[in-house]
Amino acid sequence: MAIDSIFISNLLSLLGENRVITHPDELIVFECDGLTLHKQMPDAVVLPKSTEEVSEIIKLCQTNHTPFLARGSGTGLSGGAIAVEGGVIIQMSLLNQILKIDYEDEIAVVQPGVINLNLTNETSPDGYHFAPDPSSQKACTIGGNVAENAGGPHTLKYGVTANHVMGLKVVMPSGDIVELGGKIEEFSGYDLVGLFVGSEGTLGITTEITVKLIRNPEGVKTFLATYNTINDASNTVSKIIESGIIPAAMELIDNLVIQAVESHLKAGFPTKADAILLIEIDGVKSTLTEEAKRIESICLSQNAVNFQEAETMEERNLLWRGRKEAIGALGKVTPAFYTNDGVIPRSKLPEILEFDLDIGKRYGLEIAHICHAGDGNIHPIILYNPDNKNEIKHAIKISEAILKKCIELGGALTGEHGIGTEKLSSFGIMYSDNDQNQMLRLRKVFNPTDLLNPGKIFPEGAKCGESRINQTIKKGGWI
Amino acid sequence: MISADHLERQLQTIIDGNRILPPQPSIPVKITVFPENEQQISELVKWATKDQITLLPLGGGTHTFSGIEDLHVAISLTKMNHQIEHVSEDLIATVAAGMTFKDVQTDLSSHGQMIPLDQPGKHNSTIGGMVSANVSGPSRHRYGTARDWVIETRLINADGKVVKSGAKVVKNVSGYDLNKLYIGARGTLGILTYISFKLAPIPKSSVTFRSCYNSLTDAFALTHLIRREYLDIEKMVIIKGKWTPGKTKHWWLLIDLAGTEIGIEPQIKHLSKLHDQVEARRWNITSKEDSQHFWNMACNREKSDDTISNEDIWEVRMVLPKRELLPFLVDLTISDEMNVSFKIFPTSGICTIEFVGKKSTVTNILNFIIKEVKVKKGLVEFVKMPPDTNFERWPILPPSFPWIQKIKRALDPNNIFAPGTFIGGI
Ligand SMILES: Cc1cc2nc3c(=O)[nH]c(=O)nc-3n(C[C@H](O)[C@H](O)[C@H](O)COP(=O)(O)OP(=O)(O)OC[C@H]3O[C@@H](n4cnc5c(N)ncnc54)[C@H](O)[C@@H]3O)c2cc1C
């Protein structure tokens, strides 16, 4: 239901003027997340400072039949944080305290608005870090990471967010405050923490998170392997995995991205290479030299034309800056691009990359690649001109075709960005009606009125919201 | 009351007669069926829903069912044991739920890969049973538990439909992760038929250290020291009593270092030095055979003495915040009358204690454990207890319990899957 002045005055009396936003000029910032393709203005944005306030806001929304959803930093790339049906966005940025760091139990308790990198910065002087390291880690929140089950380059060895969350305090869509999991290593009864992580903010709103802290490794080695063909680079990936080495990270970057990065910051990527692999191993120092030798010999056997190790910390940091800022760098060489997040079993990497390049050619659009290759998580980035309607259509078609191919190859629609509003139409390629019904039954347990974050993940639920989404692509936007 | 004969006649319309057998004595059902494919399971579930029959999904039947009311039909998955798809370059395998863990590991090991979970109790444990019970052992120090390794499941749900969750990829956020719900659900949400795992490479080289201590505090001292060092430790356990070979009165600490052939050498030296720094009565690096024997015993030993009656065995597993475990165990006052064994995963805050004794001698201490663990927001499970005792198998309910009940009602509305067998009687 649209919101009226009584509802707004209830919000105001709960939170005060400074923490309720209703003016359209201010609301515009909240009309989309990192997926600028889908837009919808919320009717109001509120900024709670406590779990209890979140609960009160939710109760007000329920009474008024107003849709609501949580939002972290809005860096999500699948439209998860848009108010598809209008309503209230609960902005978590004032819930931004690290509540506890406990090295004895190796955990931290944080509020959801804590920025991912801040936790690592806080704990690294003591030799610890928070393992999930999305490229957006300077900006995204841990609450958003939990909702999207975020990954990052080092997911290969350390796992995704789900592997690092032990407990959640959640405000259910009923307004009830419930603790799931806790500070112990197992869950009694069903693993509700596991269910909530990655549920894209559709089952409840997280207000406190207990995460594992991981000890920094004793040693790290970072390598740059250069290839004349992207095929050789991608073949190397499964050869390394099959040999019994799990690197900490193994990223594949193609020539288009290399060019963009080098013109942006000179990370030391070879501009003539068709592709590079950025490989990192870490762990106990005594094992690294041997592993390094084996990796080098596998890379060379797969036709790497150069294999070099970052000799200093500065060199290593620069290589990683090149990787983490690659998307930003691409933004400088193309007016717009569309990032895909398909996943395939890693041995299918050569096949999917060939498919991408092919389909790009067919539609006359360039596709750049930055892949979390070790995980089989590809990020084909489709470059297009936002002033050309045909190119926009083609970009979307290409992305859908790539996802379909990923499923054909035994993969999945999204490795880390989520379904959101973006991949609603593809959801049915991966999951049958029966599969979806099983999930919808759960959604109904927690979110029976469907007022929490409607129009996400499930094509069924999205129908009512579709009419309000405004599909536009702005210049320079990442769709 | 539905009789076994009646059930048998009904079952014969769905499944071949020689796939229907009387139950094993330890399983609380009237009859057991052995379906061979998803289609048959699906029909069994549809029939159960229609006729209000209760089903107990079963693997190797190695699980204990103390204190559970009789159900109607056990569905044993052990005949669904024929498929395995292993793509070694992906480090991924898909396994039929009825395969034994041992067979799967043997298959994978020829490619230098493994599912990094520990072989529980008996050799006929099935993959489906292990995942449903979320078993773990000393390897959890390095590898975690099934929730870190299961990437896809197929399950027959309450409608008798096959539902899939996840995919054969190591990273995936497409839809809800129902795998997490099914792991550890003990068959109360449906029947798992296929499970895909990501795999781990088998370390090239490993070495077992064994040390003995007079007190638990001394044994923990080394585990605390280790946490400040850099070592590739794969497994760790502290044991006493029946889980040690000699049933000695001392505390044993077993540690496996694992790594590459060259890389492990300096670590062996390092860990040896650490052993010299603590109050060990003695320590040594064991031979390969001894090491296998020790780990087997620590993971699997069921009974140290066949003269002990099941009526006197109480096995209690508890999970606490890591820092609370040692002080809690030190505070337990155990009387001399009790015959007690311990198995502790010190870096995970987990301890299993077996008491052998009459109800009158153990009741006080068991009540004390429940009370204290509850205060510390931990978990307690009675893995074994004599029949007709008034302890709940899971005496501490989590604050989320009402939601757990709602999930059970939503996914199993007719309450056909193993009713009454799980936490809080769900
Ligand atoms: C340049 C760039 C690089 C990126 N790289 C990566 C990467 O390497 N790996 C990766 O995984 N992702 C990556 N992303 C995507 C994005 O950063 C992640 O999905 C991140 O986890 C989102 O966090 P956020 O705080 O911005 O969440 P938002 O975008 O604000 O929200 C995302 C979803 O989370 C929900 N949500 C937020 N907070 C809560 C809460 N407290 N309770 C319940 N639900 C909540 C929202 O409703 C929404 O559905 C990248 C994005 C960009 C722009």
PDB file of C-alpha atoms in Angstrom, chain A residues 192-407:
ATOM      1  CA  LEU A 192      19.032 -21.413   9.853  1.00  0.00           C
ATOM      2  CA  VAL A 193      22.230 -19.381   9.583  1.00  0.00           C
ATOM      3  CA  GLY A 194      23.113 -21.354   6.476  1.00  0.00           C
ATOM      4  CA  LEU A 195      19.654 -20.708   5.069  1.00  0.00           C
ATOM      5  CA  PHE A 196      19.744 -16.969   5.790  1.00  0.00           C
ATOM      6  CA  VAL A 197      23.193 -16.369   4.303  1.00  0.00           C
ATOM      7  CA  GLY A 198      22.644 -15.768   0.601  1.00  0.00           C
ATOM      8  CA  SER A 199      18.863 -15.364   0.907  1.00  0.00           C
ATOM      9  CA  GLU A 200      19.210 -11.855  -0.547  1.00  0.00           C
ATOM     10  CA  GLY A 201      17.490 -10.093   2.319  1.00  0.00           C
ATOM     11  CA  THR A 202      14.158 -11.826   1.642  1.00  0.00           C
ATOM     12  CA  LEU A 203      13.774 -13.812   4.875  1.00  0.00           C
ATOM     13  CA  GLY A 204      14.658 -11.297   7.562  1.00  0.00           C
ATOM     14  CA  ILE A 205      16.774  -8.251   8.347  1.00  0.00           C
ATOM     15  CA  THR A 206      20.099  -8.914   9.987  1.00  0.00           C
ATOM     16  CA  THR A 207      21.116  -6.582  12.782  1.00  0.00           C
ATOM     17  CA  GLU A 208      24.096  -8.404  14.296  1.00  0.00           C
ATOM     18  CA  ILE A 209      26.555 -10.859  12.808  1.00  0.00           C
ATOM     19  CA  THR A 210      29.056 -13.178  14.487  1.00  0.00           C
ATOM     20  CA  VAL A 211      31.846 -13.971  12.036  1.00  0.00           C
ATOM     21  CA  LYS A 212      34.978 -16.053  12.170  1.00  0.00           C
ATOM     22  CA  LEU A 213      38.308 -14.289  12.153  1.00  0.00           C
ATOM     23  CA  ILE A 214      41.027 -16.008  10.177  1.00  0.00           C
ATOM     24  CA  ARG A 215      44.663 -15.892  11.098  1.00  0.00           C
ATOM     25  CA  ASN A 216      46.883 -14.214   8.538  1.00  0.00           C
ATOM     26  CA  PRO A 217      49.128 -16.730   6.794  1.00  0.00           C
ATOM     27  CA  GLU A 218      52.816 -16.943   7.600  1.00  0.00           C
ATOM     28  CA  GLY A 219      53.858 -16.523   3.993  1.00  0.00           C
ATOM     29  CA  VAL A 220      52.347 -15.374   0.713  1.00  0.00           C
ATOM     30  CA  LYS A 221      53.593 -15.622  -2.855  1.00  0.00           C
ATOM     31  CA  THR A 222      51.945 -13.908  -5.780  1.00  0.00           C
ATOM     32  CA  PHE A 223      52.623 -14.800  -9.405  1.00  0.00           C
ATOM     33  CA  LEU A 224      51.791 -13.362 -12.752  1.00  0.00           C
ATOM     34  CA  ALA A 225      51.596 -15.879 -15.605  1.00  0.00           C
ATOM     35  CA  THR A 226      51.347 -14.459 -19.110  1.00  0.00           C
ATOM     36  CA  TYR A 227      49.677 -16.195 -22.054  1.00  0.00           C
ATOM     37  CA  ASN A 228      49.362 -15.638 -25.769  1.00  0.00           C
ATOM     38  CA  THR A 229      45.941 -17.244 -25.823  1.00  0.00           C
ATOM     39  CA  ILE A 230      43.120 -17.087 -23.322  1.00  0.00           C
ATOM     40  CA  ASN A 231      42.549 -20.773 -23.957  1.00  0.00           C
ATOM     41  CA  ASP A 232      45.981 -21.694 -22.585  1.00  0.00           C
ATOM     42  CA  ALA A 233      45.347 -19.548 -19.509  1.00  0.00           C
ATOM     43  CA  SER A 234      42.020 -21.186 -18.814  1.00  0.00           C
ATOM     44  CA  ASN A 235      43.391 -24.693 -19.375  1.00  0.00           C
ATOM     45  CA  THR A 236      46.044 -23.981 -16.766  1.00  0.00           C
ATOM     46  CA  VAL A 237      43.399 -23.425 -14.103  1.00  0.00           C
ATOM     47  CA  SER A 238      42.030 -26.947 -13.884  1.00  0.00           C
ATOM     48  CA  LYS A 239      45.512 -28.425 -14.368  1.00  0.00           C
ATOM     49  CA  ILE A 240      46.653 -26.655 -11.202  1.00  0.00           C
ATOM     50  CA  ILE A 241      43.584 -27.731  -9.243  1.00  0.00           C
ATOM     51  CA  GLU A 242      43.883 -31.302 -10.450  1.00  0.00           C
ATOM     52  CA  SER A 243      47.513 -31.420  -9.376  1.00  0.00           C
ATOM     53  CA  GLY A 244      46.361 -31.126  -5.777  1.00  0.00           C
ATOM     54  CA  ILE A 245      47.227 -27.487  -5.186  1.00  0.00           C
ATOM     55  CA  ILE A 246      44.487 -25.134  -4.054  1.00  0.00           C
ATOM     56  CA  PRO A 247      45.932 -21.648  -4.436  1.00  0.00           C
ATOM     57  CA  ALA A 248      44.575 -18.880  -2.229  1.00  0.00           C
ATOM     58  CA  ALA A 249      43.443 -17.088  -5.390  1.00  0.00           C
ATOM     59  CA  MET A 250      43.582 -17.671  -9.145  1.00  0.00           C
ATOM     60  CA  GLU A 251      42.186 -14.854 -11.280  1.00  0.00           C
ATOM     61  CA  LEU A 252      42.071 -14.688 -15.050  1.00  0.00           C
ATOM     62  CA  ILE A 253      42.191 -11.318 -16.768  1.00  0.00           C
ATOM     63  CA  ASP A 254      41.972 -10.825 -20.527  1.00  0.00           C
ATOM     64  CA  ASN A 255      43.587  -8.323 -22.849  1.00  0.00           C
ATOM     65  CA  LEU A 256      40.763  -5.772 -22.857  1.00  0.00           C
ATOM     66  CA  VAL A 257      40.926  -5.524 -19.086  1.00  0.00           C
ATOM     67  CA  ILE A 258      44.723  -5.511 -19.064  1.00  0.00           C
ATOM     68  CA  GLN A 259      44.691  -2.528 -21.429  1.00  0.00           C
ATOM     69  CA  ALA A 260      42.149  -0.694 -19.294  1.00  0.00           C
ATOM     70  CA  VAL A 261      44.060  -1.338 -16.074  1.00  0.00           C
ATOM     71  CA  GLU A 262      47.380  -0.299 -17.547  1.00  0.00           C
ATOM     72  CA  SER A 263      46.034   2.956 -18.882  1.00  0.00           C
ATOM     73  CA  HIS A 264      44.456   3.599 -15.490  1.00  0.00           C
ATOM     74  CA  LEU A 265      47.180   2.744 -12.972  1.00  0.00           C
ATOM     75  CA  LYS A 266      50.126   0.793 -14.422  1.00  0.00           C
ATOM     76  CA  ALA A 267      49.860  -2.322 -12.320  1.00  0.00           C
ATOM     77  CA  GLY A 268      52.558  -4.059 -14.351  1.00  0.00           C
ATOM     78  CA  PHE A 269      50.218  -6.216 -16.446  1.00  0.00           C
ATOM     79  CA  PRO A 270      51.772  -7.130 -19.854  1.00  0.00           C
ATOM     80  CA  THR A 271      49.747  -5.173 -22.402  1.00  0.00           C
ATOM     81  CA  LYS A 272      50.503  -7.529 -25.289  1.00  0.00           C
ATOM     82  CA  ALA A 273      49.263 -10.636 -23.505  1.00  0.00           C
ATOM     83  CA  ASP A 274      45.992 -12.209 -24.589  1.00  0.00           C
ATOM     84  CA  ALA A 275      45.401 -13.179 -20.960  1.00  0.00           C
ATOM     85  CA  ILE A 276      47.115 -13.343 -17.608  1.00  0.00           C
ATOM     86  CA  LEU A 277      46.603 -15.439 -14.532  1.00  0.00           C
ATOM     87  CA  LEU A 278      47.128 -13.799 -11.184  1.00  0.00           C
ATOM     88  CA  ILE A 279      47.893 -16.667  -8.827  1.00  0.00           C
ATOM     89  CA  GLU A 280      48.493 -16.438  -5.117  1.00  0.00           C
ATOM     90  CA  ILE A 281      49.484 -19.150  -2.681  1.00  0.00           C
ATOM     91  CA  ASP A 282      49.713 -18.702   1.043  1.00  0.00           C
ATOM     92  CA  GLY A 283      50.297 -20.753   4.157  1.00  0.00           C
ATOM     93  CA  VAL A 284      53.198 -22.142   6.104  1.00  0.00           C
ATOM     94  CA  LYS A 285      56.389 -20.768   4.563  1.00  0.00           C
ATOM     95  CA  SER A 286      58.152 -24.083   4.286  1.00  0.00           C
ATOM     96  CA  THR A 287      55.567 -25.438   1.851  1.00  0.00           C
ATOM     97  CA  LEU A 288      55.386 -22.436  -0.435  1.00  0.00           C
ATOM     98  CA  THR A 289      58.647 -22.831  -2.342  1.00  0.00           C
ATOM     99  CA  GLU A 290      57.753 -26.334  -3.437  1.00  0.00           C
ATOM    100  CA  GLU A 291      54.234 -25.343  -4.459  1.00  0.00           C
ATOM    101  CA  ALA A 292      55.580 -22.341  -6.342  1.00  0.00           C
ATOM    102  CA  LYS A 293      57.842 -24.588  -8.394  1.00  0.00           C
ATOM    103  CA  ARG A 294      54.981 -26.915  -9.246  1.00  0.00           C
ATOM    104  CA  ILE A 295      52.723 -24.060 -10.262  1.00  0.00           C
ATOM    105  CA  GLU A 296      55.435 -22.572 -12.436  1.00  0.00           C
ATOM    106  CA  SER A 297      56.017 -25.848 -14.205  1.00  0.00           C
ATOM    107  CA  ILE A 298      52.275 -26.344 -14.832  1.00  0.00           C
ATOM    108  CA  CYS A 299      51.929 -22.819 -16.213  1.00  0.00           C
ATOM    109  CA  LEU A 300      54.905 -23.315 -18.528  1.00  0.00           C
ATOM    110  CA  SER A 301      53.597 -26.699 -19.651  1.00  0.00           C
ATOM    111  CA  GLN A 302      50.372 -24.924 -20.652  1.00  0.00           C
ATOM    112  CA  ASN A 303      52.329 -22.466 -22.820  1.00  0.00           C
ATOM    113  CA  ALA A 304      52.706 -19.538 -20.441  1.00  0.00           C
ATOM    114  CA  VAL A 305      55.201 -17.222 -22.126  1.00  0.00           C
ATOM    115  CA  ASN A 306      56.270 -15.661 -18.885  1.00  0.00           C
ATOM    116  CA  PHE A 307      55.960 -16.549 -15.205  1.00  0.00           C
ATOM    117  CA  GLN A 308      57.070 -14.106 -12.600  1.00  0.00           C
ATOM    118  CA  GLU A 309      56.775 -13.705  -8.879  1.00  0.00           C
ATOM    119  CA  ALA A 310      56.017 -10.402  -7.187  1.00  0.00           C
ATOM    120  CA  GLU A 311      59.296  -9.746  -5.395  1.00  0.00           C
ATOM    121  CA  THR A 312      58.223  -7.106  -2.947  1.00  0.00           C
ATOM    122  CA  MET A 313      55.081  -6.333  -0.988  1.00  0.00           C
ATOM    123  CA  GLU A 314      54.672  -3.195  -3.124  1.00  0.00           C
ATOM    124  CA  GLU A 315      54.700  -5.267  -6.311  1.00  0.00           C
ATOM    125  CA  ARG A 316      52.153  -7.660  -4.840  1.00  0.00           C
ATOM    126  CA  ASN A 317      49.896  -4.866  -3.698  1.00  0.00           C
ATOM    127  CA  LEU A 318      50.091  -3.224  -7.081  1.00  0.00           C
ATOM    128  CA  LEU A 319      49.078  -6.414  -8.876  1.00  0.00           C
ATOM    129  CA  TRP A 320      46.097  -6.770  -6.568  1.00  0.00           C
ATOM    130  CA  ARG A 321      45.184  -3.121  -6.975  1.00  0.00           C
ATOM    131  CA  GLY A 322      45.163  -3.770 -10.705  1.00  0.00           C
ATOM    132  CA  ARG A 323      42.749  -6.655 -10.176  1.00  0.00           C
ATOM    133  CA  LYS A 324      40.495  -4.948  -7.670  1.00  0.00           C
ATOM    134  CA  GLU A 325      40.245  -1.700  -9.598  1.00  0.00           C
ATOM    135  CA  ALA A 326      39.808  -3.389 -12.962  1.00  0.00           C
ATOM    136  CA  ILE A 327      36.077  -2.771 -13.116  1.00  0.00           C
ATOM    137  CA  GLY A 328      36.570   0.898 -12.362  1.00  0.00           C
ATOM    138  CA  ALA A 329      39.313   1.060 -15.001  1.00  0.00           C
ATOM    139  CA  LEU A 330      36.985  -0.442 -17.599  1.00  0.00           C
ATOM    140  CA  GLY A 331      34.506   2.293 -16.791  1.00  0.00           C
ATOM    141  CA  LYS A 332      37.041   4.752 -18.173  1.00  0.00           C
ATOM    142  CA  VAL A 333      37.364   3.088 -21.559  1.00  0.00           C
ATOM    143  CA  THR A 334      33.736   2.287 -22.304  1.00  0.00           C
ATOM    144  CA  PRO A 335      30.618   4.347 -21.800  1.00  0.00           C
ATOM    145  CA  ALA A 336      28.743   1.417 -20.249  1.00  0.00           C
ATOM    146  CA  PHE A 337      29.089  -2.241 -19.460  1.00  0.00           C
ATOM    147  CA  TYR A 338      27.101  -5.138 -18.097  1.00  0.00           C
ATOM    148  CA  THR A 339      28.704  -7.632 -15.698  1.00  0.00           C
ATOM    149  CA  ASN A 340      27.643 -11.256 -15.820  1.00  0.00           C
ATOM    150  CA  ASP A 341      28.255 -13.599 -12.867  1.00  0.00           C
ATOM    151  CA  GLY A 342      27.765 -17.141 -14.234  1.00  0.00           C
ATOM    152  CA  VAL A 343      29.528 -20.140 -12.727  1.00  0.00           C
ATOM    153  CA  ILE A 344      30.672 -23.337 -14.382  1.00  0.00           C
ATOM    154  CA  PRO A 345      32.626 -26.378 -13.252  1.00  0.00           C
ATOM    155  CA  ARG A 346      36.179 -25.084 -13.675  1.00  0.00           C
ATOM    156  CA  SER A 347      37.174 -27.609 -16.325  1.00  0.00           C
ATOM    157  CA  LYS A 348      34.552 -25.971 -18.567  1.00  0.00           C
ATOM    158  CA  LEU A 349      36.315 -22.614 -18.426  1.00  0.00           C
ATOM    159  CA  PRO A 350      37.861 -22.859 -21.911  1.00  0.00           C
ATOM    160  CA  GLU A 351      34.481 -23.804 -23.367  1.00  0.00           C
ATOM    161  CA  ILE A 352      32.509 -20.983 -21.785  1.00  0.00           C
ATOM    162  CA  LEU A 353      35.127 -18.370 -22.679  1.00  0.00           C
ATOM    163  CA  GLU A 354      35.079 -19.491 -26.273  1.00  0.00           C
ATOM    164  CA  PHE A 355      31.292 -19.285 -26.241  1.00  0.00           C
ATOM    165  CA  ASP A 356      31.416 -15.735 -24.818  1.00  0.00           C
ATOM    166  CA  LEU A 357      33.826 -14.453 -27.408  1.00  0.00           C
ATOM    167  CA  ASP A 358      31.810 -16.058 -30.142  1.00  0.00           C
ATOM    168  CA  ILE A 359      28.499 -14.671 -29.077  1.00  0.00           C
ATOM    169  CA  GLY A 360      30.034 -11.242 -28.574  1.00  0.00           C
ATOM    170  CA  LYS A 361      31.230 -11.317 -32.168  1.00  0.00           C
ATOM    171  CA  ARG A 362      27.827 -12.454 -33.378  1.00  0.00           C
ATOM    172  CA  TYR A 363      26.146  -9.452 -31.797  1.00  0.00           C
ATOM    173  CA  GLY A 364      29.012  -7.115 -32.609  1.00  0.00           C
ATOM    174  CA  LEU A 365      29.805  -6.275 -28.965  1.00  0.00           C
ATOM    175  CA  GLU A 366      33.106  -6.618 -27.158  1.00  0.00           C
ATOM    176  CA  ILE A 367      33.289  -8.715 -24.014  1.00  0.00           C
ATOM    177  CA  ALA A 368      36.012  -8.260 -21.425  1.00  0.00           C
ATOM    178  CA  HIS A 369      36.829 -10.957 -18.878  1.00  0.00           C
ATOM    179  CA  ILE A 370      37.830 -10.898 -15.242  1.00  0.00           C
ATOM    180  CA  CYS A 371      37.199 -14.333 -13.806  1.00  0.00           C
ATOM    181  CA  HIS A 372      37.547 -15.832 -10.373  1.00  0.00           C
ATOM    182  CA  ALA A 373      38.898 -18.624 -12.529  1.00  0.00           C
ATOM    183  CA  GLY A 374      39.843 -21.027  -9.756  1.00  0.00           C
ATOM    184  CA  ASP A 375      36.200 -21.093  -8.653  1.00  0.00           C
ATOM    185  CA  GLY A 376      34.802 -21.287 -12.185  1.00  0.00           C
ATOM    186  CA  ASN A 377      33.087 -17.957 -11.534  1.00  0.00           C
ATOM    187  CA  ILE A 378      33.243 -15.943 -14.743  1.00  0.00           C
ATOM    188  CA  HIS A 379      32.590 -12.238 -15.053  1.00  0.00           C
ATOM    189  CA  PRO A 380      32.148 -11.586 -18.770  1.00  0.00           C
ATOM    190  CA  ILE A 381      31.738  -7.837 -18.997  1.00  0.00           C
ATOM    191  CA  ILE A 382      29.746  -6.795 -22.026  1.00  0.00           C
ATOM    192  CA  LEU A 383      30.717  -3.373 -23.363  1.00  0.00           C
ATOM    193  CA  TYR A 384      28.008  -1.361 -25.113  1.00  0.00           C
ATOM    194  CA  ASN A 385      26.896   2.084 -26.057  1.00  0.00           C
ATOM    195  CA  PRO A 386      24.027   3.199 -23.829  1.00  0.00           C
ATOM    196  CA  ASP A 387      22.740   5.598 -26.488  1.00  0.00           C
ATOM    197  CA  ASN A 388      22.163   2.726 -28.848  1.00  0.00           C
ATOM    198  CA  LYS A 389      18.950   0.862 -27.998  1.00  0.00           C
ATOM    199  CA  ASN A 390      19.977  -2.134 -30.087  1.00  0.00           C
ATOM    200  CA  GLU A 391      23.218  -2.525 -28.209  1.00  0.00           C
ATOM    201  CA  ILE A 392      21.376  -2.426 -24.904  1.00  0.00           C
ATOM    202  CA  LYS A 393      19.067  -5.179 -26.070  1.00  0.00           C
ATOM    203  CA  HIS A 394      21.985  -7.176 -27.372  1.00  0.00           C
ATOM    204  CA  ALA A 395      23.926  -6.796 -24.132  1.00  0.00           C
ATOM    205  CA  ILE A 396      20.996  -8.257 -22.227  1.00  0.00           C
ATOM    206  CA  LYS A 397      20.547 -11.054 -24.779  1.00  0.00           C
ATOM    207  CA  ILE A 398      24.221 -11.951 -24.633  1.00  0.00           C
ATOM    208  CA  SER A 399      24.147 -12.126 -20.859  1.00  0.00           C
ATOM    209  CA  GLU A 400      21.078 -14.359 -20.869  1.00  0.00           C
ATOM    210  CA  ALA A 401      22.650 -16.627 -23.476  1.00  0.00           C
ATOM    211  CA  ILE A 402      25.807 -16.929 -21.391  1.00  0.00           C
ATOM    212  CA  LEU A 403      23.772 -17.905 -18.338  1.00  0.00           C
ATOM    213  CA  LYS A 404      21.910 -20.491 -20.352  1.00  0.00           C
ATOM    214  CA  LYS A 405      25.197 -21.905 -21.540  1.00  0.00           C
ATOM    215  CA  CYS A 406      26.503 -21.992 -17.963  1.00  0.00           C
ATOM    216  CA  ILE A 407      23.513 -24.108 -16.956  1.00  0.00           C
TER     217      ILE A 407
END
